[in-house]
Coordinates of C-alpha atoms in Angstrom, one line a residue:
M1 CA -1.3 -24.8 -0.4
A2 CA -0.9 -22.1 -1.8
D3 CA 3.0 -20.9 -0.3
L4 CA 3.4 -17.1 1.1
K5 CA 7.2 -17.0 1.7
S6 CA 8.3 -14.3 0.6
N7 CA 12.3 -13.8 -0.7
F8 CA 12.3 -10.1 -1.7
V9 CA 15.3 -8.2 -2.9
G10 CA 17.2 -11.7 -0.8
I11 CA 15.5 -10.7 2.5
E12 CA 12.8 -13.4 2.9
S13 CA 10.3 -13.7 5.9
P14 CA 7.5 -16.4 5.7
N15 CA 5.1 -14.1 4.3
P16 CA 4.9 -10.9 2.6
F17 CA 3.0 -8.4 5.2
W18 CA 5.5 -6.7 6.5
L19 CA 5.6 -4.0 10.1
A20 CA 6.7 -0.8 8.5
S21 CA 8.8 1.7 9.9
A22 CA 6.9 3.3 13.0
P23 CA 5.3 3.0 16.3
P24 CA 4.5 -0.4 16.4
T25 CA 8.5 -1.2 15.8
D26 CA 9.6 1.2 17.7
K27 CA 11.4 -1.3 20.8
E28 CA 12.5 -5.1 21.4
Y29 CA 8.7 -5.3 23.5
N30 CA 6.8 -4.3 20.4
V31 CA 9.1 -5.9 17.8
R32 CA 8.7 -9.7 20.1
R33 CA 4.2 -9.3 19.6
A34 CA 4.2 -9.0 15.7
F35 CA 6.1 -11.5 15.2
E36 CA 4.4 -14.1 17.4
A37 CA 1.0 -13.0 16.0
G38 CA 2.9 -14.0 12.4
W39 CA 4.2 -10.8 10.8
G40 CA 6.8 -11.4 8.5
G41 CA 8.7 -8.7 9.2
V42 CA 9.2 -5.2 10.1
V43 CA 10.9 -2.4 9.3
W44 CA 12.5 -1.0 12.7
K45 CA 11.2 2.7 14.2
T46 CA 14.0 4.8 12.1
L47 CA 17.2 5.7 13.7
G48 CA 19.3 8.4 13.9
I49 CA 22.0 10.1 15.7
D50 CA 20.5 13.7 16.7
P51 CA 20.4 12.8 20.6
A52 CA 18.6 16.1 20.3
I53 CA 14.9 14.3 19.1
V54 CA 12.6 15.0 22.2
N55 CA 8.8 14.3 20.9
V56 CA 5.6 16.0 21.9
N57 CA 4.3 14.5 25.4
G58 CA 0.9 15.7 24.1
P59 CA -1.4 14.5 21.8
R60 CA 0.3 13.0 18.4
Y61 CA -2.0 12.0 15.9
G62 CA -4.9 14.1 14.2
A63 CA -7.7 11.2 12.9
V64 CA -10.4 11.2 9.8
W65 CA -13.5 9.1 10.8
S66 CA -16.1 7.5 7.8
A67 CA -19.5 8.4 9.1
D68 CA -19.8 4.7 11.5
R69 CA -16.2 5.8 13.7
R70 CA -14.6 3.9 11.3
L71 CA -10.6 5.6 11.1
M72 CA -10.4 6.1 8.4
G73 CA -7.1 7.8 8.3
L74 CA -4.1 9.4 10.9
N75 CA -2.0 12.2 10.4
N76 CA 1.3 12.2 12.8
I77 CA 3.1 14.8 13.9
E78 CA 5.2 11.9 15.6
L79 CA 9.5 12.1 14.8
I80 CA 12.2 10.0 14.6
T81 CA 12.6 7.4 17.0
D82 CA 14.2 9.1 20.6
R83 CA 15.1 6.3 22.6
P84 CA 18.7 5.5 22.3
L85 CA 20.6 4.6 19.3
Q86 CA 22.5 1.4 21.2
T87 CA 19.7 0.7 23.6
N88 CA 18.0 0.0 19.8
L89 CA 20.6 -1.5 18.1
D90 CA 21.0 -3.9 20.7
E91 CA 17.4 -5.1 21.0
I92 CA 18.0 -4.8 16.9
K93 CA 20.4 -7.9 17.3
R94 CA 18.3 -10.3 20.5
I95 CA 15.2 -10.2 18.1
K96 CA 17.8 -11.3 15.1
R97 CA 19.0 -13.8 16.8
D98 CA 14.8 -14.8 17.8
Y99 CA 13.6 -14.7 15.3
P100 CA 16.1 -15.3 12.4
N101 CA 13.7 -16.5 9.6
H102 CA 11.5 -13.2 10.4
A103 CA 12.8 -10.2 8.5
V104 CA 14.4 -7.7 10.0
V105 CA 15.2 -4.3 7.8
V106 CA 16.1 -1.2 9.9
S107 CA 14.4 3.5 8.8
L108 CA 16.6 5.5 9.3
M109 CA 17.9 9.0 9.1
V110 CA 21.0 10.8 9.3
P111 CA 21.8 14.3 7.8
C112 CA 22.3 15.4 4.5
E113 CA 26.9 14.3 5.4
E114 CA 28.4 11.2 3.7
W115 CA 30.3 11.5 7.4
A116 CA 27.0 10.7 9.3
W117 CA 26.1 7.9 6.9
K118 CA 29.6 5.9 7.0
E119 CA 29.3 6.6 10.3
I120 CA 25.5 4.7 11.7
L121 CA 26.1 2.1 8.8
P122 CA 28.7 -0.1 10.7
Q123 CA 26.4 -0.3 13.7
V124 CA 23.9 -1.2 12.2
E125 CA 25.2 -3.1 10.0
D126 CA 26.6 -5.4 13.3
T127 CA 23.2 -7.0 14.3
G128 CA 22.6 -9.0 12.2
A129 CA 19.2 -6.8 10.5
D130 CA 19.1 -8.1 6.6
G131 CA 18.5 -5.0 5.5
L132 CA 18.3 -0.8 5.1
E133 CA 15.7 1.5 4.8
L134 CA 16.4 4.8 3.6
N135 CA 13.3 7.6 5.2
F136 CA 13.2 10.2 2.0
G137 CA 9.8 10.2 3.4
C138 CA 8.9 11.7 6.7
P139 CA 6.9 15.2 6.1
H140 CA 6.8 15.8 9.1
G141 CA 9.9 18.0 12.3
M142 CA 12.8 16.3 10.0
S143 CA 11.8 17.5 7.1
E144 CA 12.1 21.4 8.4
R145 CA 15.7 19.9 10.7
G146 CA 16.4 19.2 5.9
M147 CA 16.2 15.3 6.3
G148 CA 14.0 13.4 5.2
S149 CA 11.4 14.4 2.5
A150 CA 13.6 17.4 1.8
V151 CA 16.2 14.9 0.8
G152 CA 13.2 12.8 -0.9
Q153 CA 12.2 15.7 -2.4
V154 CA 15.3 16.6 -4.6
P155 CA 16.6 13.7 -6.7
E156 CA 19.9 14.3 -7.1
Y157 CA 20.5 13.7 -3.3
V158 CA 18.6 10.2 -2.4
E159 CA 21.5 9.9 -5.3
M160 CA 23.7 10.4 -3.8
V161 CA 23.1 8.7 -0.5
T162 CA 22.0 5.6 -1.7
A163 CA 25.8 5.3 -3.1
W164 CA 27.3 5.6 0.1
C165 CA 24.8 3.4 1.9
K166 CA 25.7 0.8 -1.6
E167 CA 29.7 1.8 -0.9
Y168 CA 29.8 1.6 3.5
S169 CA 26.5 -1.0 3.9
R170 CA 26.9 -5.1 2.1
L171 CA 22.5 -5.5 3.2
P172 CA 20.0 -4.0 0.4
V173 CA 19.1 -0.8 0.4
I174 CA 15.5 -0.4 -0.2
V175 CA 14.9 3.6 -0.9
K176 CA 11.8 4.6 1.6
L177 CA 10.1 7.4 -1.4
T178 CA 7.9 10.4 -0.1
P179 CA 4.5 11.2 -2.0
N180 CA 4.6 14.7 -1.6
I181 CA 6.4 14.7 -5.1
T182 CA 4.8 15.6 -9.2
D183 CA 6.3 12.9 -10.4
I184 CA 6.8 9.5 -8.3
K185 CA 9.0 8.2 -10.7
Q186 CA 12.1 10.7 -10.3
P187 CA 13.2 9.6 -7.3
A188 CA 12.5 6.0 -7.8
R189 CA 14.7 7.2 -10.6
A190 CA 17.2 8.4 -8.7
A191 CA 16.9 5.6 -6.0
M192 CA 17.3 3.0 -9.0
K193 CA 20.7 5.2 -10.8
G194 CA 22.3 5.5 -6.6
G195 CA 22.4 1.3 -6.3
A196 CA 19.0 0.6 -4.8
D197 CA 18.3 -2.1 -4.5
A198 CA 14.5 -1.7 -3.6
V199 CA 12.4 1.3 -3.2
S200 CA 9.6 1.4 -1.0
L201 CA 6.1 3.8 -1.1
I202 CA 3.8 5.8 0.0
N203 CA 5.5 7.4 3.1
T204 CA 2.9 10.2 4.9
I205 CA 1.3 12.8 2.9
N206 CA 1.2 16.1 4.2
S207 CA -2.1 17.2 6.2
I208 CA -3.5 19.1 8.8
T209 CA -6.8 16.7 9.6
S210 CA -9.2 19.2 11.2
V211 CA -8.8 22.7 13.3
N212 CA -10.6 22.9 16.4
L213 CA -12.7 25.8 16.4
D214 CA -12.6 26.5 20.0
E215 CA -8.9 27.1 20.0
F216 CA -8.6 27.9 16.6
S217 CA -5.6 25.2 16.7
P218 CA -5.0 23.0 14.2
E219 CA -4.9 19.5 15.9
P220 CA -3.3 17.6 17.1
M221 CA -3.3 21.0 19.4
I222 CA 0.2 21.0 21.9
D223 CA -0.3 24.1 23.9
G224 CA -2.9 26.5 21.9
R225 CA -0.6 25.5 18.8
G226 CA -0.7 22.7 16.0
A227 CA 1.5 21.7 13.6
H228 CA 1.1 19.8 9.7
G229 CA 1.9 15.8 10.2
G230 CA 2.1 12.8 8.2
Y231 CA -1.6 11.2 6.7
C232 CA -1.3 7.4 6.5
G233 CA -4.3 4.7 7.2
P234 CA -7.1 3.5 4.1
A235 CA -7.5 6.9 2.4
V236 CA -4.2 7.3 0.9
K237 CA -4.5 3.8 -0.8
P238 CA -5.5 4.9 -4.1
I239 CA -2.8 7.1 -4.2
A240 CA -0.8 5.0 -2.7
M241 CA -1.4 2.7 -5.5
N242 CA -1.1 5.3 -8.1
M243 CA 1.9 5.4 -7.8
V244 CA 3.4 2.2 -7.4
A245 CA 2.3 1.8 -10.4
E246 CA 3.4 4.4 -12.0
I247 CA 7.0 3.2 -11.3
A248 CA 6.1 -0.7 -12.4
R249 CA 5.0 0.3 -16.0
T250 CA 7.6 2.0 -16.4
P251 CA 9.8 1.1 -18.6
D252 CA 13.2 1.8 -17.0
L253 CA 12.1 1.9 -13.9
A254 CA 9.7 -1.9 -14.3
N255 CA 12.6 -4.2 -13.2
L256 CA 12.7 -1.8 -10.1
P257 CA 11.8 -4.1 -6.8
I258 CA 8.4 -2.0 -4.5
S259 CA 7.6 -2.9 -1.4
G260 CA 4.0 -1.4 -1.0
I261 CA 2.5 1.0 1.6
G262 CA -0.5 3.2 2.0
G263 CA -3.6 2.2 3.3
V264 CA -3.2 -2.4 3.4
S265 CA -6.0 -3.1 6.4
T266 CA -7.4 -6.4 4.9
W267 CA -5.7 -9.5 2.4
R268 CA -8.0 -7.6 -1.0
D269 CA -5.8 -4.3 -0.1
A270 CA -2.2 -6.7 -0.2
A271 CA -3.2 -8.6 -3.6
E272 CA -4.0 -5.3 -5.0
F273 CA -0.8 -3.4 -4.3
M274 CA 0.7 -6.9 -5.1
T275 CA -1.1 -7.2 -9.0
L276 CA 0.2 -3.6 -9.3
G277 CA 3.8 -4.4 -8.7
A278 CA 5.2 -4.4 -5.0
G279 CA 6.6 -7.6 -4.5
N280 CA 5.7 -7.3 0.0
V281 CA 3.1 -5.1 2.0
Q282 CA 4.3 -2.5 4.6
V283 CA 1.6 -2.6 6.9
C284 CA 1.0 0.1 10.0
T285 CA -2.5 1.9 9.9
A286 CA -4.4 -0.8 10.4
A287 CA -1.7 -2.8 13.2
M288 CA -2.3 0.3 15.9
T289 CA -6.1 0.4 15.2
Y290 CA -7.0 -3.6 15.4
G291 CA -3.7 -4.4 16.7
F292 CA -0.7 -7.2 16.1
H293 CA -3.8 -10.4 15.5
I294 CA -5.0 -8.8 12.2
V295 CA -2.4 -10.2 10.4
Q296 CA -3.6 -13.5 10.9
E297 CA -6.6 -12.6 8.5
M298 CA -4.5 -11.0 6.0
I299 CA -2.4 -14.2 5.7
S300 CA -5.3 -16.7 5.6
G301 CA -7.2 -14.5 3.4
L302 CA -4.7 -14.5 0.5
S303 CA -4.1 -18.0 0.6
L304 CA -7.2 -18.9 0.4
W305 CA -7.7 -16.4 -2.9
M306 CA -4.6 -17.3 -4.0
D307 CA -5.7 -21.5 -3.7
D308 CA -9.2 -20.2 -6.0
K309 CA -6.8 -18.9 -8.6
G310 CA -4.5 -21.9 -8.9
M311 CA -1.9 -19.6 -7.5
T312 CA 2.0 -22.2 -5.5
D313 CA 3.9 -18.9 -4.9
T314 CA 3.3 -15.2 -4.2
S315 CA 5.8 -14.5 -7.2
E316 CA 3.0 -15.0 -9.9
I317 CA 0.6 -12.6 -8.4
V318 CA 3.6 -9.4 -8.7
G319 CA 2.7 -7.3 -11.6
R320 CA -0.4 -9.5 -12.8
A321 CA -2.7 -5.9 -13.0
V322 CA -0.7 -3.7 -14.4
P323 CA -0.7 -4.9 -18.3
N324 CA -4.0 -3.8 -17.8
L325 CA -3.4 -0.4 -16.0
S326 CA -3.5 2.4 -19.5
D327 CA -3.3 6.0 -20.3
W328 CA -7.2 7.0 -21.4
K329 CA -6.8 7.0 -25.0
N330 CA -5.9 3.6 -24.9
L331 CA -9.8 2.7 -23.8
N332 CA -12.0 1.1 -26.1
L333 CA -14.3 3.9 -26.6
N334 CA -17.0 0.9 -28.3
Y335 CA -17.8 -0.6 -25.3
I336 CA -21.3 0.4 -23.7
T337 CA -22.5 -1.0 -21.0
K338 CA -26.0 0.4 -19.3
A339 CA -27.0 0.6 -15.2
R340 CA -29.8 -1.9 -14.2
I341 CA -31.5 -2.0 -10.6
N342 CA -32.8 -5.3 -9.4
Q343 CA -35.7 -4.3 -7.9
D344 CA -35.8 -7.7 -5.5
S345 CA -32.7 -5.4 -3.8
C346 CA -33.8 -2.3 -3.5
I347 CA -35.5 -0.4 -0.8
G348 CA -36.6 2.9 -1.9
C349 CA -34.0 5.7 -0.7
G350 CA -33.9 7.2 -3.7
R351 CA -29.7 7.8 -3.6
C352 CA -29.4 7.2 -6.7
F353 CA -32.6 9.3 -8.1
A354 CA -30.9 12.0 -6.0
S355 CA -27.3 11.6 -7.7
C356 CA -28.4 11.3 -11.0
E357 CA -31.3 13.8 -11.5
D358 CA -29.5 16.5 -10.0
T359 CA -25.6 15.9 -10.8
S360 CA -25.3 13.3 -13.3
H361 CA -27.4 12.4 -16.6
Q362 CA -30.6 12.7 -15.5
A363 CA -31.2 8.3 -16.6
I364 CA -33.1 7.6 -13.4
S365 CA -37.6 7.7 -13.4
M366 CA -38.4 7.3 -10.1
D367 CA -42.9 6.0 -10.1
V368 CA -44.8 5.4 -7.3
D369 CA -46.4 1.6 -7.7
E370 CA -49.8 0.2 -6.2
T371 CA -49.3 -0.4 -3.6
G372 CA -47.6 2.9 -2.9
K373 CA -44.3 2.4 -3.2
R374 CA -41.3 4.5 -5.9
V375 CA -39.5 2.0 -7.6
F376 CA -36.7 3.3 -10.0
T377 CA -36.1 2.4 -13.3
V378 CA -33.6 3.6 -16.4
K379 CA -33.6 5.6 -18.8
D380 CA -31.1 3.8 -20.7
D381 CA -31.4 6.4 -23.5
E382 CA -30.0 9.2 -21.3
C383 CA -27.3 6.9 -19.6
V384 CA -23.9 7.2 -20.0
A385 CA -23.3 4.2 -17.7
C386 CA -21.3 6.6 -14.6
N387 CA -22.1 4.6 -12.2
L388 CA -22.8 6.9 -10.4
C389 CA -25.7 5.1 -9.7
I390 CA -23.4 2.1 -8.1
N391 CA -21.5 4.7 -5.8
V392 CA -24.3 5.6 -4.0
C393 CA -26.5 3.3 -3.2
P394 CA -26.1 1.4 0.1
V395 CA -27.9 -1.6 -0.6
D396 CA -24.5 -3.8 -2.5
Q397 CA -25.1 -5.6 -5.6
C398 CA -28.8 -3.6 -6.3
I399 CA -27.9 -2.0 -9.6
T400 CA -25.1 -3.3 -11.3
M401 CA -23.4 -2.4 -15.1
E402 CA -24.5 -4.2 -18.0
R403 CA -23.0 -4.7 -21.3
L404 CA -24.4 -4.6 -23.6
D405 CA -22.7 -5.6 -27.7
T406 CA -22.5 -2.9 -30.6
G407 CA -25.3 -3.2 -32.9
A408 CA -27.7 -5.1 -31.3
I409 CA -30.9 -4.0 -30.6
D410 CA -31.5 -3.3 -26.8
E411 CA -34.8 -4.3 -26.3
R412 CA -35.7 -1.6 -23.6
T413 CA -35.7 1.3 -26.5
G414 CA -36.3 -0.9 -29.7
K415 CA -33.4 0.8 -30.3
P416 CA -29.9 -0.1 -32.1
V417 CA -26.6 0.3 -29.3
E418 CA -24.1 3.2 -31.0
A419 CA -21.2 4.4 -29.7
E420 CA -21.2 8.0 -29.9
F421 CA -17.5 8.4 -31.2
A422 CA -16.0 5.2 -32.9
D423 CA -12.0 6.0 -31.8
W424 CA -10.3 8.3 -30.1
T425 CA -9.1 10.5 -33.3
T426 CA -12.8 11.4 -33.7
H427 CA -13.3 11.6 -29.8
P428 CA -13.6 15.6 -28.9
N429 CA -10.8 15.6 -26.3
N430 CA -8.6 14.5 -28.6
P431 CA -6.9 17.8 -29.0
S432 CA -5.7 17.4 -32.2
A433 CA -9.6 16.4 -33.3
Q434 CA -10.4 20.0 -32.4

């Protein structure tokens, strides 16, 4: 059986599934329920020293749904904890006492001044917490006060504050990076230069999810006004995975441990993040959507998949996909595929035909058989294997891609399969070939 025990920068937990710093980790009651449900660790909702933190009492979340009303993304305008610092510290101490084998990491955000960090770090350390996460990513509210992403967007500040934390605390320091930046590698390098033990990413993305067209106000709306917020959930997963992978595949950052965050909803999501370099994952929106017990599916799914792959330790997953992540110029231009439609599975909806005919390469024909049923077939001469038809088809595996060997005779056309451009030097996208 696979062993899901995790050791992330010396922080041990029963499994690699942590709850991210967010409303689900705001108090002792929530965290106890989370650990009883099976979560391996938590990052406690961000603490600060400013007593003036007050959250809105109106709606705090905007949302994006799929057509079947599944929650694809949340936009939140909530600030860091508005509960007293000492109350949080007392609860963290009790949690760590009662759950010594679970990971308890504390998220922190204070003014970008040395005295402030020097003041709060010993208080957190006294709770028995396992580590620190520096919140350099929050894009709303706190950033307007010179904290959160206002720090994370300036590599010099990231390095400076990280160094203070390493000087004034013995705990492992995880730097949480903002995605609201052009090049994620720059703050990652700054964190590493400051002595960070790891980075976590991504924090939420600056966003407005909707506008109330009666009140002409962004939502969520507070007394007729709205504000930009932080976007998270399944919709941000592709962005998060790319940023994780960019760090993992960059030579001078390759040894920097990563905690992956952003749209993790299933064990598959977690496995994908880990293969791209994440040592563990943090979850928020999925828990807020389905409750804490969703972790049980994640645990069983990851364990069964690892068993099937012959893996016994989660460390065997980490980074497995990174060597196969390539720049476009290194892709094999002699690799030829064509779309194939399974007529037994086809329901005749015509989505593949409409999308290919109107917006792609006119590579699908539509005919009517003797029963009056519409039949769709691929025209190999026109098919460029873009796979748009697969992505719009509502029937899983109805359309697949078949690989054809270069030089072989295509039985459908009677012509040899050829690569239009044999190498990068002759490709029109290569500037030097133009």
